[in-house]
Coordinates of C-alpha atoms in Angstrom, one line a residue:
X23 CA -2.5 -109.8 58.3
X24 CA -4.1 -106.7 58.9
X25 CA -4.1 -104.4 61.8
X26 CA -7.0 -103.7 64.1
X27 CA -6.6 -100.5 64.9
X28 CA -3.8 -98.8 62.7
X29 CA -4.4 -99.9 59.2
X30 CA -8.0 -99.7 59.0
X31 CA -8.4 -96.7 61.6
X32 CA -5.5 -97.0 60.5
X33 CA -7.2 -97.0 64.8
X34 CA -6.7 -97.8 66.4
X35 CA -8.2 -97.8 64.2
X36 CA -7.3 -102.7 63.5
X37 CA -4.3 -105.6 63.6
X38 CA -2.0 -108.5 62.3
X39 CA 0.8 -107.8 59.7
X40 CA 1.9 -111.0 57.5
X41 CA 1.5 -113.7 60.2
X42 CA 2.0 -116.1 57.3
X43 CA 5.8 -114.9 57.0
X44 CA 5.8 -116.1 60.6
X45 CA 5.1 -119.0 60.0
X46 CA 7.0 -119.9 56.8
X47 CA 9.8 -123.2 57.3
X48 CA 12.1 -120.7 56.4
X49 CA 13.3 -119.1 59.3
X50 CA 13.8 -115.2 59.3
X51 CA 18.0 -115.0 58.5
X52 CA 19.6 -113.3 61.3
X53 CA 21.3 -109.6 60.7
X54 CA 25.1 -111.3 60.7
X55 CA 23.9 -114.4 58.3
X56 CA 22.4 -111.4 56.1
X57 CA 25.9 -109.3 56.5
X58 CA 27.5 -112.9 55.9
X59 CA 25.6 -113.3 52.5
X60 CA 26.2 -110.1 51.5
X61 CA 29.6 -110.2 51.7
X62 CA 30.3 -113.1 49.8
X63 CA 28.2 -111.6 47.2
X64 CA 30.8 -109.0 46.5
X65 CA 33.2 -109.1 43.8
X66 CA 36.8 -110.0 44.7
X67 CA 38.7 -107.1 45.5
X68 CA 41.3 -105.9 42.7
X69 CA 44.8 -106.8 43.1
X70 CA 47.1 -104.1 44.3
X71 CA 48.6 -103.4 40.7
X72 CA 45.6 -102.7 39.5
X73 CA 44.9 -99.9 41.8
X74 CA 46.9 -97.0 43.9
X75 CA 48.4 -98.0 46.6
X76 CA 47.1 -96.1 49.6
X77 CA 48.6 -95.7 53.1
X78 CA 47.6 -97.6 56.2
X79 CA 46.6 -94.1 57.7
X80 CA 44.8 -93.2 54.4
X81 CA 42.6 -96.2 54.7
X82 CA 41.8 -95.6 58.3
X83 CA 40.7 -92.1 57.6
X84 CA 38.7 -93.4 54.2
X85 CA 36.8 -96.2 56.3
X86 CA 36.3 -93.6 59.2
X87 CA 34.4 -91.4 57.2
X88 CA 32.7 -94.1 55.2
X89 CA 31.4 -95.3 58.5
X90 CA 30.5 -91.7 60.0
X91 CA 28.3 -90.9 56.5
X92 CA 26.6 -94.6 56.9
X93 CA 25.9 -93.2 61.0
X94 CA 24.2 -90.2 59.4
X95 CA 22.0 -91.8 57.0
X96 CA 20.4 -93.6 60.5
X97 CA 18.0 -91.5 62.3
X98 CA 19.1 -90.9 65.5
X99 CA 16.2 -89.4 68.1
X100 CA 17.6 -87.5 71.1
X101 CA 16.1 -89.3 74.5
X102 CA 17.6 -87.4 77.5
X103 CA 15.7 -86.5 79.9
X104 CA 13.8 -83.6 80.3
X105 CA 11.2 -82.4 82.4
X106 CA 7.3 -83.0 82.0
X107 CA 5.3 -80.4 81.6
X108 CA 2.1 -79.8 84.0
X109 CA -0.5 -77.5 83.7
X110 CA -3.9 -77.2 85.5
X111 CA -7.4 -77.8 84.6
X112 CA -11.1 -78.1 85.8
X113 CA -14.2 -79.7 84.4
X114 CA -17.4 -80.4 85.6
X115 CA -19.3 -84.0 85.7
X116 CA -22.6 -84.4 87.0
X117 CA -22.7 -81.3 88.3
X118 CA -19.9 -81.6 90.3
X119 CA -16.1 -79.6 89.4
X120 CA -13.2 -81.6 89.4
X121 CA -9.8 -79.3 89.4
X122 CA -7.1 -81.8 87.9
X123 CA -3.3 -81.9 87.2
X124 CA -2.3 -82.9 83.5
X125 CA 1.4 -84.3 82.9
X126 CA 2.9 -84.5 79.7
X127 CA 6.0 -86.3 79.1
X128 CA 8.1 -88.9 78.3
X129 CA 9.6 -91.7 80.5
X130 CA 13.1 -93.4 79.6
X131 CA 13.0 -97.4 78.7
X132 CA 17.1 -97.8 80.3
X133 CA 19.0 -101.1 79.7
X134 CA 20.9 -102.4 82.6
X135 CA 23.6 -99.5 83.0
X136 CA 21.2 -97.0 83.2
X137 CA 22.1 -95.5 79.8
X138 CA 18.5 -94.7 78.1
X139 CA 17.7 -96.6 75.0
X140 CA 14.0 -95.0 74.5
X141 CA 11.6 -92.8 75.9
X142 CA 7.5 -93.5 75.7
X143 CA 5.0 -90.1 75.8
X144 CA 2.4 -90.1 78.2
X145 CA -0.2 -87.7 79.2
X146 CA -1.6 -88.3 82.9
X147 CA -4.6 -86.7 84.4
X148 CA -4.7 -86.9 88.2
X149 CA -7.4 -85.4 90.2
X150 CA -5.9 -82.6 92.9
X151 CA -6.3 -83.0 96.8
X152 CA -7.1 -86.7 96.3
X153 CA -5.5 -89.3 98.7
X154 CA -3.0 -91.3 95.9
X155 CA -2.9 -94.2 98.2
X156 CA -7.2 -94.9 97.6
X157 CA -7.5 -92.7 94.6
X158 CA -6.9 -95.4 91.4
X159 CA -5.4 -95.3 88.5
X160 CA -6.4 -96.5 85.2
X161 CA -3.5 -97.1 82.4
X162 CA -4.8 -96.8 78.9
X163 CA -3.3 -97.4 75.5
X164 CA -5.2 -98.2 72.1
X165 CA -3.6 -101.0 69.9
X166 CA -2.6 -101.4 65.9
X167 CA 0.1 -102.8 66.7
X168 CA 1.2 -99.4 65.9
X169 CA -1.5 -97.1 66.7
X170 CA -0.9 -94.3 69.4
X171 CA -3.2 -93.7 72.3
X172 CA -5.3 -90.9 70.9
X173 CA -8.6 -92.7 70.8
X174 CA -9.1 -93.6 73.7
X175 CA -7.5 -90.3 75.3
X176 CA -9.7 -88.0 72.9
X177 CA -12.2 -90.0 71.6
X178 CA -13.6 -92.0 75.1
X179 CA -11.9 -91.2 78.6
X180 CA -10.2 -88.1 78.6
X181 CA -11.5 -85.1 80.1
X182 CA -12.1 -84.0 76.4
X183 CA -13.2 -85.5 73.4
X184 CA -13.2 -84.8 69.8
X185 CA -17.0 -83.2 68.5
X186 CA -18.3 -85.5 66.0
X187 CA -22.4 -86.3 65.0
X188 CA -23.9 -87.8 67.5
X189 CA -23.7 -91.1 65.5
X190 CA -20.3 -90.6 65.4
X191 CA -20.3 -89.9 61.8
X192 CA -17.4 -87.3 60.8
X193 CA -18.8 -83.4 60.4
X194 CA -17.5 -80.6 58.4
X195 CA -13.8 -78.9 59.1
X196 CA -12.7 -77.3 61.3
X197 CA -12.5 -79.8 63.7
X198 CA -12.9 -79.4 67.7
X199 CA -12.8 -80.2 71.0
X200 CA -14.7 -80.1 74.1
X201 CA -15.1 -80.9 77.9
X202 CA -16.5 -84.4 78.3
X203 CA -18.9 -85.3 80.7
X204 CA -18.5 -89.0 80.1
X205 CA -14.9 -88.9 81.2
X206 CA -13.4 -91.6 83.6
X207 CA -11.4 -88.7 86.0
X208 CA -14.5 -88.5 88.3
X209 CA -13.7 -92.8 89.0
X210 CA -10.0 -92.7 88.5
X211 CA -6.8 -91.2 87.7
X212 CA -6.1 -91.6 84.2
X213 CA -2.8 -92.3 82.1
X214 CA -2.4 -92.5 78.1
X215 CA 0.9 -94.2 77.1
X216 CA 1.6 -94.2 73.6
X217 CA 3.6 -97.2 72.0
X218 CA 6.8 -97.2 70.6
X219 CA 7.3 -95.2 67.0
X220 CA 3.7 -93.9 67.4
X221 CA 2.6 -90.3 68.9
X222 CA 5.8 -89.0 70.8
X223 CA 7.6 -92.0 71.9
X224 CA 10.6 -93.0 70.3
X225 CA 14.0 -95.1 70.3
X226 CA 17.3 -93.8 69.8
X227 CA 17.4 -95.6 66.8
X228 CA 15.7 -97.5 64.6
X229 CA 17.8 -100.3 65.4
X230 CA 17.2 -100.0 69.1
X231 CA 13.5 -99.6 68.4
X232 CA 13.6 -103.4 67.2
X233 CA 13.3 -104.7 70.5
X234 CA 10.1 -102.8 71.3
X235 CA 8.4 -104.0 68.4
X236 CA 6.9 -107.2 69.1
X237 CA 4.7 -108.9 71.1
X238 CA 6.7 -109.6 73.9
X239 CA 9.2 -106.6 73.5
X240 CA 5.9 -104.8 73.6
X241 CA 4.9 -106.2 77.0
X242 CA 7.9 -105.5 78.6
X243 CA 8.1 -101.8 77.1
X244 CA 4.4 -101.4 78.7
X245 CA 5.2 -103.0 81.7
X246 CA 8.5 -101.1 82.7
X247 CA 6.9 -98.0 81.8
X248 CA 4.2 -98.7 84.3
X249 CA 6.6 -99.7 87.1
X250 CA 8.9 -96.6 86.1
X251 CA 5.4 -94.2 86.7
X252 CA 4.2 -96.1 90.2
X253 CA 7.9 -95.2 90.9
X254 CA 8.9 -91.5 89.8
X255 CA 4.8 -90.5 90.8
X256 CA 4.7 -92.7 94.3
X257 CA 1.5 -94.7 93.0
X258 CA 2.7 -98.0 94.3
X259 CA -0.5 -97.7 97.0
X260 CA -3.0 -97.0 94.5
X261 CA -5.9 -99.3 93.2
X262 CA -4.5 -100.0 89.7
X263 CA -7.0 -100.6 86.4
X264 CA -5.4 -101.6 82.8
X265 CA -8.0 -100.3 79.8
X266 CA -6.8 -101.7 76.2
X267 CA -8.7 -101.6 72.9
X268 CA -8.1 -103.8 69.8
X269 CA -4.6 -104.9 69.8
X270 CA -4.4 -102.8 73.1
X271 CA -6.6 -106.0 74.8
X272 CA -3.6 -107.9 73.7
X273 CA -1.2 -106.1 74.9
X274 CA -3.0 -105.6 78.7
X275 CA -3.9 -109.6 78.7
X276 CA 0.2 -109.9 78.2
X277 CA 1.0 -107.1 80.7
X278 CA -1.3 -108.7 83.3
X279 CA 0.6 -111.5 83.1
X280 CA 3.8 -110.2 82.9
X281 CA 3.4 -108.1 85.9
X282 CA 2.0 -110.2 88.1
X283 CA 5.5 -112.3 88.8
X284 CA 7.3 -108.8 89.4
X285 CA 4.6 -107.8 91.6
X286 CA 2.2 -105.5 90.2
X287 CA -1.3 -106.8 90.6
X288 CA -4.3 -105.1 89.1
X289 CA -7.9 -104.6 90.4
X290 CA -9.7 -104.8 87.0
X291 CA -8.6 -105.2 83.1
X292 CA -11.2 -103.6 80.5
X293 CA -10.9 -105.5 77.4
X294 CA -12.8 -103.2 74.4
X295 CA -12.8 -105.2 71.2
X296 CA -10.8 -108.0 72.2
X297 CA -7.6 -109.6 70.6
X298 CA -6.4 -112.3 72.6
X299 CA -6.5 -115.7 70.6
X300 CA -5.7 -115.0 67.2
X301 CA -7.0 -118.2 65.7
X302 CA -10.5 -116.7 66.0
X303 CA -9.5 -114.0 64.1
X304 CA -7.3 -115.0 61.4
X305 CA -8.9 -117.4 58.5
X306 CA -6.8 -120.0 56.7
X307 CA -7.3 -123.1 54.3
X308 CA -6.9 -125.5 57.8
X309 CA -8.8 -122.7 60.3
X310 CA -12.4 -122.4 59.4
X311 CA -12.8 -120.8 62.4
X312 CA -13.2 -117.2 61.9
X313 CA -15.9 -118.0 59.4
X314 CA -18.1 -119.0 62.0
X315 CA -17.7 -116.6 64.5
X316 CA -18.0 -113.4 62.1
X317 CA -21.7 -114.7 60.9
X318 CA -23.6 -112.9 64.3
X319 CA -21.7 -109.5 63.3
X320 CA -22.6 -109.9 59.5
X321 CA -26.4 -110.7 60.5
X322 CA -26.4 -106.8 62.6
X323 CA -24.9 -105.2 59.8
X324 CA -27.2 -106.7 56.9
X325 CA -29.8 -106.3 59.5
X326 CA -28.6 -102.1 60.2
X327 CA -28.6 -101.5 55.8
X328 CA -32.3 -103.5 55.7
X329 CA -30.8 -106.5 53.7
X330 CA -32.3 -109.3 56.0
X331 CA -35.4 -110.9 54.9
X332 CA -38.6 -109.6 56.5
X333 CA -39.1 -112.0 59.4
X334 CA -35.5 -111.4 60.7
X335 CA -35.4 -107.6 60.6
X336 CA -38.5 -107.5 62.5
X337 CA -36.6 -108.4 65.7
X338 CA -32.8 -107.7 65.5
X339 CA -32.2 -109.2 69.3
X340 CA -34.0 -112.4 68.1
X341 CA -32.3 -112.3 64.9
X342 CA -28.3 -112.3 66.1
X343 CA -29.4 -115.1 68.9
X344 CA -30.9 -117.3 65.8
X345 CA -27.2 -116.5 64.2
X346 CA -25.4 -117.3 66.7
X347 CA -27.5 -120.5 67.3
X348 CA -27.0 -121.5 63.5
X349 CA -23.1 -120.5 63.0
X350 CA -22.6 -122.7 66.0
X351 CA -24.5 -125.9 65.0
X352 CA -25.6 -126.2 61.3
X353 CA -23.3 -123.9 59.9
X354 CA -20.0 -125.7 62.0
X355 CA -21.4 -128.9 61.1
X356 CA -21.3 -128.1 57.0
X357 CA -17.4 -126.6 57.6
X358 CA -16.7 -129.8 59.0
X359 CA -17.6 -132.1 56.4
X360 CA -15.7 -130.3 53.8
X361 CA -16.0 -131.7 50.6
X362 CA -18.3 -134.7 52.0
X363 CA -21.1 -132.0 52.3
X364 CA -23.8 -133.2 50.1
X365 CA -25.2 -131.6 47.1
X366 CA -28.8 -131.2 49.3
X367 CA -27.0 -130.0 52.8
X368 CA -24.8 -127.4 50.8
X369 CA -27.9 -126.2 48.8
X370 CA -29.6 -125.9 52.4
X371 CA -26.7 -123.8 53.7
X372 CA -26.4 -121.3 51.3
X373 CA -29.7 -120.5 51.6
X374 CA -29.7 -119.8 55.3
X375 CA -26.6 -118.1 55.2
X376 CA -27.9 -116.1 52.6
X377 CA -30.9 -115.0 54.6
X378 CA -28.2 -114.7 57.9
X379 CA -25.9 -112.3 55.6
X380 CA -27.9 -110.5 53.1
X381 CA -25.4 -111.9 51.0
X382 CA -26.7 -113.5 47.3
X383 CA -26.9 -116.9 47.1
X384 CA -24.1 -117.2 44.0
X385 CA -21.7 -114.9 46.0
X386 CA -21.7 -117.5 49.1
X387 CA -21.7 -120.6 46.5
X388 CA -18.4 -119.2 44.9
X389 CA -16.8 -118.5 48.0
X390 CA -17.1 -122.0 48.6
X391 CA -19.3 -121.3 51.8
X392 CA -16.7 -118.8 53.2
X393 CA -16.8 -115.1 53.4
X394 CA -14.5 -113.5 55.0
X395 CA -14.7 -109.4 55.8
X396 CA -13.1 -108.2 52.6
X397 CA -16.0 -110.1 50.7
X398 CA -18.6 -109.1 52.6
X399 CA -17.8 -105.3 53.1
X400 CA -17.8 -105.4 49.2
X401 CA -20.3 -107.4 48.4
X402 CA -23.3 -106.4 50.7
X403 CA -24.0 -103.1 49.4
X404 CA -22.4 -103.9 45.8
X405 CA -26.1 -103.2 44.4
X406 CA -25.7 -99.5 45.9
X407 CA -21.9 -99.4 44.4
X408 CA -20.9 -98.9 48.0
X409 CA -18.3 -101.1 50.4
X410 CA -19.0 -101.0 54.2
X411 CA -17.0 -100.3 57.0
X412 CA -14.7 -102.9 58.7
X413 CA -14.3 -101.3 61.8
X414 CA -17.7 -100.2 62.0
X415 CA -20.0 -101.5 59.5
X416 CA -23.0 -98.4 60.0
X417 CA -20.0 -96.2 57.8
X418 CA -20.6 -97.0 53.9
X419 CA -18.6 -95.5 51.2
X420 CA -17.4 -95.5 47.7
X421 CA -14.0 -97.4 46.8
X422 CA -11.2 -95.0 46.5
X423 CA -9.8 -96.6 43.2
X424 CA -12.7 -97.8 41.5
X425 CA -15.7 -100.6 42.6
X426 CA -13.8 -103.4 41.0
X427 CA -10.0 -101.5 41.2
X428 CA -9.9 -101.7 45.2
X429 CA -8.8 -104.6 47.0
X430 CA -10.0 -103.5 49.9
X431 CA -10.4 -99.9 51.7
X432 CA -12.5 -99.5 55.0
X433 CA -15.0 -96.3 54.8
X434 CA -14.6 -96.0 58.4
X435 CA -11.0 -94.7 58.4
X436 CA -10.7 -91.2 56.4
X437 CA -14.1 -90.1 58.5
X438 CA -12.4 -90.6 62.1
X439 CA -8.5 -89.9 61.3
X440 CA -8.8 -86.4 59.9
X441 CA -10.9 -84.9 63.0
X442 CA -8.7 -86.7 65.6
X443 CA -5.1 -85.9 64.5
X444 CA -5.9 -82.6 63.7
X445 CA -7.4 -81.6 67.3
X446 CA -4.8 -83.6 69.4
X447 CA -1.9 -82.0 67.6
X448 CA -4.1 -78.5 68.3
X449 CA -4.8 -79.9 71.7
X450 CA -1.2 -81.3 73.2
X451 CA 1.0 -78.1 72.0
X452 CA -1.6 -75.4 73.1
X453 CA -3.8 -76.5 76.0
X454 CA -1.0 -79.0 77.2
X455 CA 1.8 -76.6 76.4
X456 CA 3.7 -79.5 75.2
X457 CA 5.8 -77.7 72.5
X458 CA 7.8 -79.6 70.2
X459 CA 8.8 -80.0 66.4
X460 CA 8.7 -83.4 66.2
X461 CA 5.3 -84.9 64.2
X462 CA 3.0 -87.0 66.2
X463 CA 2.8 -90.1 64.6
X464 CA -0.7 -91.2 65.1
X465 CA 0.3 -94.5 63.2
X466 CA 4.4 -95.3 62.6
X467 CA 6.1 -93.7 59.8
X468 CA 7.1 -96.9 58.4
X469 CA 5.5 -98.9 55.5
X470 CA 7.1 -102.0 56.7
X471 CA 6.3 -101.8 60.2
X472 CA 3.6 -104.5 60.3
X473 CA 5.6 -106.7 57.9
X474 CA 8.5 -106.7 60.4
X475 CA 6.1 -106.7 64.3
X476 CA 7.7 -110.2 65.8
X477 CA 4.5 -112.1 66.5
X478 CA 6.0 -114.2 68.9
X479 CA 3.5 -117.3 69.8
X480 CA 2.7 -117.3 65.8
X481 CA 5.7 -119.5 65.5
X482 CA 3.8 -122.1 66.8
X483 CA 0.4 -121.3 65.7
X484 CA -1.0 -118.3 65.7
X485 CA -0.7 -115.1 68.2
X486 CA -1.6 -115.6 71.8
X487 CA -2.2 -113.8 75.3
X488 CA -5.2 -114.9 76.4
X489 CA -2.9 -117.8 78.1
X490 CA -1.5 -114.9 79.8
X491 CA -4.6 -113.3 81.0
X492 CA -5.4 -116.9 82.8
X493 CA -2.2 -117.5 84.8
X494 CA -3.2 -113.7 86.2
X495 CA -6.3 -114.8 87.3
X496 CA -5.2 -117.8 88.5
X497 CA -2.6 -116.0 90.3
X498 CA -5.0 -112.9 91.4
X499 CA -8.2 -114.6 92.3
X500 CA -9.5 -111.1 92.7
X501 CA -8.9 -109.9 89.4
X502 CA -11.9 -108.5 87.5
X503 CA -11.7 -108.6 83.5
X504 CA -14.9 -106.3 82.0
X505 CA -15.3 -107.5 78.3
X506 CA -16.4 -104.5 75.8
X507 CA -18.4 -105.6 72.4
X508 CA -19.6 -103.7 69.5
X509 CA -22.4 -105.6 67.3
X510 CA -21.0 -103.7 64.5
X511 CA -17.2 -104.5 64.3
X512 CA -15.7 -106.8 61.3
X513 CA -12.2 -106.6 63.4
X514 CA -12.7 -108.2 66.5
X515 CA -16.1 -109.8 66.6
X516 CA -18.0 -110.4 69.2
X517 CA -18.6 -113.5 68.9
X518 CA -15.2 -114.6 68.7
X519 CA -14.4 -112.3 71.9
X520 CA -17.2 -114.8 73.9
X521 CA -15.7 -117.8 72.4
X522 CA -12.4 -117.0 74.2
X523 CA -13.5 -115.9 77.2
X524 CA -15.5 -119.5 76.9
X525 CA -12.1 -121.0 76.2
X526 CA -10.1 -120.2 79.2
X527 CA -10.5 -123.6 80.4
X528 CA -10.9 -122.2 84.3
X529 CA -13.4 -123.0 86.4
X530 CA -16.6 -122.3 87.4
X531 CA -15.5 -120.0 90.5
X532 CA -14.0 -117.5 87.9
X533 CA -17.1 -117.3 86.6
X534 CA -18.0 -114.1 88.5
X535 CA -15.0 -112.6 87.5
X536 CA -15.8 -112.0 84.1
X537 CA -18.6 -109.1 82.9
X538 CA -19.8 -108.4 79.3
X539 CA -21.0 -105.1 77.9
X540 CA -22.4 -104.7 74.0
X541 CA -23.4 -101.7 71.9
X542 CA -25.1 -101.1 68.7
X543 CA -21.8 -100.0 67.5
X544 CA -18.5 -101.4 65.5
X545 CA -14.7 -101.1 66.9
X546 CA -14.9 -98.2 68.4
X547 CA -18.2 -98.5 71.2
X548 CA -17.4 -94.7 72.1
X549 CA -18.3 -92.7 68.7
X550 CA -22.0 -92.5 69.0
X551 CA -22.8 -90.1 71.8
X552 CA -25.4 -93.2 73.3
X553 CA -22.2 -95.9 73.2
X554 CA -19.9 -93.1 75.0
X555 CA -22.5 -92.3 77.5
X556 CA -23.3 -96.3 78.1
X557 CA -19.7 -97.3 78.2
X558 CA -18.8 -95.0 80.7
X559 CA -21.7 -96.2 82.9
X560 CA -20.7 -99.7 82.1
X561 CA -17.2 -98.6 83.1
X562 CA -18.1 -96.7 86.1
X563 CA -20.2 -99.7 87.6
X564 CA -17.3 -102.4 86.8
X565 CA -14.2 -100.3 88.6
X566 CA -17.0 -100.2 91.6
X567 CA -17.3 -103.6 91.6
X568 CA -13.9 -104.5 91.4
X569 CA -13.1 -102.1 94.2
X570 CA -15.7 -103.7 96.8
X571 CA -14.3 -107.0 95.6
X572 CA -17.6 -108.1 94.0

């Protein structure tokens, strides 16, 4: 599967590793059935005639050292302890100068014992002479899995932000930063945890690390990390907001959840471009679904590169309400029959989906009356010998190996991971004065870290937390969830973020519980200047709301 955030964005920036291996009959072996295996795999040992006899103390010493070179081939990260370092700041917003405190650090994941088996990287911004007991605090990570928190931190809520166009588009090198008046420190504290093997956090080892990376080892990473800060930083008072993006909604759904039977309860959870029931995301031969909820976003993007027909690009609010109205009836209805579809009803579908897509007609026949993102990024603008983006289907660009040669390469990913990693890593070590040699992984330096993320739930179907994100409400009636949607994003479509929030199967009184924010943007609401200026007044407006209890 693929990744929301880290493969593509590599972001944040997208999500879901090989979901299929998950799934397989086979069971995954277990490390002593593998060590079992291998063993018996092994030729027979020679008999002792046929080699020199060597001393009980000889062979201890001989398997010592064999043991102690095995150690030193395994990476080995030191996690004691050590101070945060804090510096001071100011920035004005709307005229008005905030002075803050910025913490940067790492907090230690401990087993029972107390001995440390990881530490996660933060960096906190907390306003100075505030009371902490009213003063709230808003947790933020971005997704993957396996993307670290820089996008949000640097890209949307942080007190400074990366300088791109003001479409967001990437400019020329050098790259910079600057104060942002659209930060979230005027409405809340702020604090930017990194997951485990991205940015600075890290496990002792990478067999230690194992239990982090998962869904649920995930959750409980996040969630200890959270009690551990309210602890060490005496926030236990304070209102408390969760903020997650791509797989990061996951993640926060799950942490609600999880957190809310140990006590923690949260005033509001921002969900920006939700993840929470896979099955809407992930196509397969027996889940049409996906197909049908991806048709809105397809009609915005045809509609943003002028390959709708006439009378649909003359209204683009008019024309995603007529797609959604189609995918949802006509369109359901021909998935449903399957083969029984008649020669007349298919013919009838292609054509509107054609004029819903700006796809041809041939290229929807073959596919069997399915397209799925990697068809239509490269087949929508195949005329111009260009694919479009994924994440954010406004960025267009030519395929790396070739039109034909790539299987698949989102545009959208080598225009917003150059400027960002190279003006955080400027950012952390100079204005932070967090000095250290060890890289920041922005996404994990492992090429089979999505193959081996533990999905969980996908043993029995596909990946899951919005089940989580209703037992919180249930059990925190006055729990406000704000939903974030760009019209542009292939990842997590909109449409299939509404459909789960539709799904929750609560009732009516939850209702008012629930808000819904859109942009004319893809994955990432907060790259044109307009989204970042909207969704912090969307933002701003919810954590109100949630505060009064409205």
């Amino acid at each position: 599967m693929k990744r929301f955030l880290a493969v593509t964005l590599g972001l944040i920036f997208c999500l879901l590793p090989a979901l299929g291996q998950q799934n397989s009959d086979s069971p995954k072996k277990s490390d002593k059935e593998q060590k079992t295996q291998k063993e018996e795999k092994q030729p027979a040992a020679q008999k002792p005639a046929e080699t020199p006899a060597v001393a009980p103390e000889q062979k201890s010493e001989a398997a010592k050292d064999s043991d102690d070179k095995d150690k030193d081939k395994e990476p080995h990260f030191d996690v004691s302890e050590v101070a945060p370092v804090v510096t001071h700041h100011q920035i004005t917003v709307n005229g008005s100068v905030l002075k803050y405190t910025a913490t940067a650090g790492r907090l230690p994941l401990k087993r029972a014992d107390g001995k440390i088996e990881a530490e996660m990287f933060f960096v906190a911004y907390t306003l100075d002479g505030a009371d902490a007991a009213k003063r709230p605090l808003t947790f933020a990570f971005n997704g993957g899995p396996g993307s670290a928190t820089i996008w949000l931190h640097m890209g949307a809520l942080g007190p400074k932000h990366v300088v791109l166009k003001p479409d967001g588009f990437m400019p020329p090198a050098p790259y910079r930063v600057e104060d942002s008046p659209y930060t979230l420190l005027d409405k809340s504290d702020l604090v930017f945890i990194d997951a485990m093997n991205t940015g600075f956090s890290r496990a002792a080892t990478s067999e230690l690390s194992k239990k982090y990376l998962g869904v649920t080892g995930d959750i409980k990473a996040f969630g200890e990390f959270i009690r551990l800060y309210l602890t060490r930083y005496e926030r236990w008072p304070s209102p408390l907001f969760l903020f997650g993006e791509s797989y990061g909604t996951t993640r926060a759904a799950g942490i609600a959840g999880y957190l809310a039977d140990r006590g923690i309860a949260f005033n509001g959870i921002t969900l920006l471009s939700m993840a929470l029931r896979f099955q809407t995301l992930e196509d397969s031969k027996s889940n049409d679904q996906p197909y049908i909820l991806l048709i809105p976003s397809f009609t915005m993007i045809a509609g943003y590169h002028h390959k709708l027909p006439a009378d649909l690009a003359g209204d683009m609010n008019k024309a995603r309400q007529m797609s959604e109205e189609w995918a949802s009836t006509a369109y359901t209805q021909a998935l449903g029959k399957g083969d029984a579809l008649s020669t007349e009803e298919r013919a009838k579908v292609v054509e509107d989906m054609s004029r819903f897509t700006g796809l041809s007609k041939d290229v929807i026949d073959q596919a069997n009356l399915r397209i799925d993102v990697p068809k239509f990024t490269h087949y929508l603008l195949l005329d111009q010998k260009l694919r479009v983006g994924r994440l954010d289907g406004r960025f267009t660009g030519t395929d790396p190996d070739g039109l034909l040669d790539t299987q698949f390469s989102d545009p959208t990913e080598p225009a917003i991971v150059p400027p960002y990693t190279s003006v955080f890593n400027n950012y952390v070590r100079t204005e932070l004065g967090y000095k250290t040699d060890m890289p920041y992984y922005v996404f994990p330096d492992d090429e089979n870290f999505e193959k081996n993320w533990d999905w969980g739930s996908a043993s029995k179907g596909y990946p899951d937390t919005a089940t989580a994100l209703r037992q919180a409400l249930v059990k925190d009636p006055y729990l406000k969830v704000q939903v974030l949607e760009g019209y542009y994003d292939l990842a997590t479509p909109y449409f299939a973020a509404n459909y789960t929030m539709d799904h929750l199967d609560l009732g009516a009184q939850f209702r008012k519980n629930f808000s819904f924010a859109t942009y004319e943007a893809g994955h990432m609401v907060y790259l044109p200047v307009e989204g970042l200026k909207k969704m912090k007044a969307d933002t701003g407006g919810f954590m109100d709301r949630a505060l009064a209890g409205n």
